[in-house]
Short mmCIF file of C-alpha atoms in Angstrom, two decimals:
data_model
loop_
_atom_site.label_atom_id
_atom_site.label_comp_id
_atom_site.label_asym_id
_atom_site.label_seq_id
_atom_site.Cartn_x
_atom_site.Cartn_y
_atom_site.Cartn_z
CA MET A 1 -0.07 0.04 -0.09
CA ASP A 2 1.21 3.39 -0.65
CA ARG A 3 1.15 6.35 1.80
CA LYS A 4 -1.95 7.96 0.24
CA SER A 5 -3.91 4.66 0.84
CA ASN A 6 -2.77 4.44 4.43
CA TRP A 7 -3.89 8.07 5.07
CA LEU A 8 -7.31 7.22 3.48
CA ILE A 9 -7.87 4.13 5.61
CA LEU A 10 -6.78 6.05 8.73
CA TRP A 11 -9.20 8.90 7.89
CA PHE A 12 -12.08 6.64 7.18
CA MET A 13 -11.40 4.65 10.50
CA MET A 14 -11.34 7.99 12.39
CA LEU A 15 -14.64 8.93 10.75
CA LEU A 16 -16.29 5.77 11.84
CA MET A 17 -15.00 5.97 15.32
CA SER A 18 -16.24 9.56 15.70
CA GLY A 19 -19.55 8.52 14.52
CA CYS A 20 -19.75 5.91 17.18
CA VAL A 21 -18.83 8.42 19.85
CA SER A 22 -21.41 10.91 18.64
CA SER A 23 -24.09 8.10 18.73
CA ALA A 24 -23.27 6.97 22.10
CA VAL A 25 -23.47 10.53 23.56
CA ASN A 26 -26.64 11.06 21.80
CA SER A 27 -28.20 7.86 23.21
CA ARG A 28 -27.31 8.80 26.72
CA PRO A 29 -29.95 11.28 27.20
CA SER A 30 -32.62 9.22 25.56
CA GLU A 31 -31.61 6.29 28.01
CA LEU A 32 -31.72 8.55 30.99
CA ARG A 33 -35.27 9.87 29.87
CA ALA A 34 -36.53 6.34 29.39
CA THR A 35 -35.31 5.40 32.81
CA ALA A 36 -36.70 8.47 34.30
CA GLN A 37 -40.08 7.66 32.62
CA GLN A 38 -40.05 4.19 34.19
CA ALA A 39 -39.19 5.60 37.69
CA TYR A 40 -41.97 8.24 37.15
CA TYR A 41 -44.67 5.61 36.37
CA ALA A 42 -43.44 3.70 39.32
CA GLY A 43 -44.03 6.66 41.55
CA ASP A 44 -40.24 7.21 42.35
CA LEU A 45 -40.35 10.87 41.61
CA ILE A 46 -37.13 11.53 43.25
CA THR A 47 -35.19 9.28 41.05
CA ALA A 48 -37.03 10.49 38.11
CA GLU A 49 -36.24 14.05 38.72
CA GLY A 50 -32.51 13.34 39.11
CA LEU A 51 -32.39 11.14 36.02
CA LEU A 52 -34.12 13.97 33.89
CA ARG A 53 -31.73 16.52 35.36
CA GLN A 54 -28.86 14.43 34.18
CA ALA A 55 -30.45 14.13 30.69
CA LEU A 56 -31.01 17.79 30.57
CA ASP A 57 -27.45 18.34 31.35
CA TYR A 58 -26.63 16.46 28.17
CA ASN A 59 -29.18 18.21 26.18
CA ASP A 60 -31.42 21.00 27.51
CA LYS A 61 -33.37 21.26 24.17
CA ASP A 62 -35.29 17.91 25.01
CA ALA A 63 -38.84 19.05 25.18
CA ASP A 64 -39.92 15.62 26.32
CA SER A 65 -37.59 15.76 29.33
CA TRP A 66 -38.70 19.22 30.35
CA PHE A 67 -42.37 18.16 30.15
CA LEU A 68 -41.86 14.95 32.33
CA LEU A 69 -39.96 17.28 34.73
CA GLY A 70 -42.82 19.67 34.89
CA ASN A 71 -45.16 16.72 35.61
CA ILE A 72 -43.12 15.92 38.60
CA TYR A 73 -43.06 19.34 39.89
CA LEU A 74 -46.92 19.52 39.40
CA ARG A 75 -47.46 16.27 41.12
CA THR A 76 -45.36 17.73 44.01
CA GLN A 77 -47.07 21.06 44.04
CA GLN A 78 -43.84 22.91 43.09
CA TYR A 79 -45.82 25.08 40.76
CA VAL A 80 -43.24 27.74 39.87
CA ALA A 81 -40.71 25.00 38.96
CA ALA A 82 -43.39 23.22 37.04
CA GLN A 83 -44.35 26.30 35.20
CA ASN A 84 -40.60 27.05 34.25
CA ALA A 85 -40.19 23.43 33.03
CA TYR A 86 -43.55 23.53 30.91
CA GLN A 87 -42.55 26.96 29.53
CA ARG A 88 -39.12 25.49 28.44
CA ALA A 89 -41.05 22.61 26.85
CA ALA A 90 -43.46 24.90 25.06
CA ARG A 91 -40.68 26.99 23.55
CA LEU A 92 -39.10 23.80 22.23
CA LYS A 93 -42.30 22.00 21.16
CA PRO A 94 -45.16 24.51 20.93
CA GLU A 95 -47.46 22.23 19.04
CA GLN A 96 -47.69 19.76 21.93
CA ALA A 97 -51.24 20.44 23.38
CA GLU A 98 -50.40 18.56 26.78
CA ILE A 99 -47.87 21.28 27.67
CA TRP A 100 -50.36 24.04 27.34
CA HIS A 101 -53.04 22.01 29.22
CA ASN A 102 -50.56 21.55 32.03
CA LEU A 103 -49.61 25.14 32.11
CA ALA A 104 -53.33 26.14 32.44
CA LEU A 105 -53.65 23.58 34.99
CA ILE A 106 -50.91 25.23 37.29
CA HIS A 107 -52.90 28.47 37.19
CA ILE A 108 -55.98 26.63 38.06
CA ARG A 109 -54.32 25.04 41.05
CA GLN A 110 -52.74 28.34 42.03
CA ALA A 111 -55.99 30.03 41.92
CA THR A 112 -57.59 27.29 44.07
CA GLN A 113 -54.88 27.58 46.70
CA THR A 114 -55.25 31.36 46.61
CA LEU A 115 -58.95 31.16 47.28
CA LEU A 116 -58.68 28.43 50.05
CA GLU A 117 -56.17 30.75 51.82
CA GLY A 118 -58.51 33.84 51.43
CA ARG A 119 -61.40 31.86 52.70
CA ARG A 120 -59.68 31.50 55.97
CA HIS A 121 -59.60 35.05 56.36
CA VAL A 122 -62.91 36.28 55.02
CA ASP A 123 -66.50 35.27 54.62
CA ASP A 124 -67.74 32.66 52.07
CA THR A 125 -67.57 35.14 49.11
CA PHE A 126 -65.30 32.85 47.39
CA ASN A 127 -67.39 29.73 47.57
CA PRO A 128 -69.18 29.65 44.19
CA LEU A 129 -65.70 30.16 42.38
CA LEU A 130 -63.83 27.91 44.69
CA ASP A 131 -66.59 25.12 44.33
CA TRP A 132 -66.37 25.39 40.42
CA LEU A 133 -62.60 25.28 40.43
CA LEU A 134 -62.71 22.27 42.66
CA GLN A 135 -65.24 20.70 40.35
CA VAL A 136 -63.11 21.56 37.35
CA GLN A 137 -60.05 19.88 38.84
CA GLY A 138 -62.02 16.79 39.81
CA ALA A 139 -63.00 16.47 36.09
CA ALA A 140 -59.46 17.12 35.00
CA GLY A 141 -57.74 15.18 37.50
#
């Protein structure tokens, strides 16, 4: 073999190896998200959150990871964190209706909490609206 052929073979091997590394790095966030989903559906929200944070460290443009992280925060009543996660997901995937639904749900839950707190300090002025909000959440929940 001549020197040019050796360089060509070396270049081709390096190209193949770089593709393998890139593929492994790209699969890591997907694997983390998949494992996080399993933990989420098993009710292990702490593990799921940690795995999603790791996945987002690799790729912060993963709308599905932001959405699932928002779901965790919504379930644990961390509404500001949930809103931030859903807003990140919405910027990345605005056509996903579930993101907008859950953003609206956060506002409904916050309104309900506000009225419950207010009702402890004033008369029953809030009852009709509060009853309606609780009914809506029962249907949505």
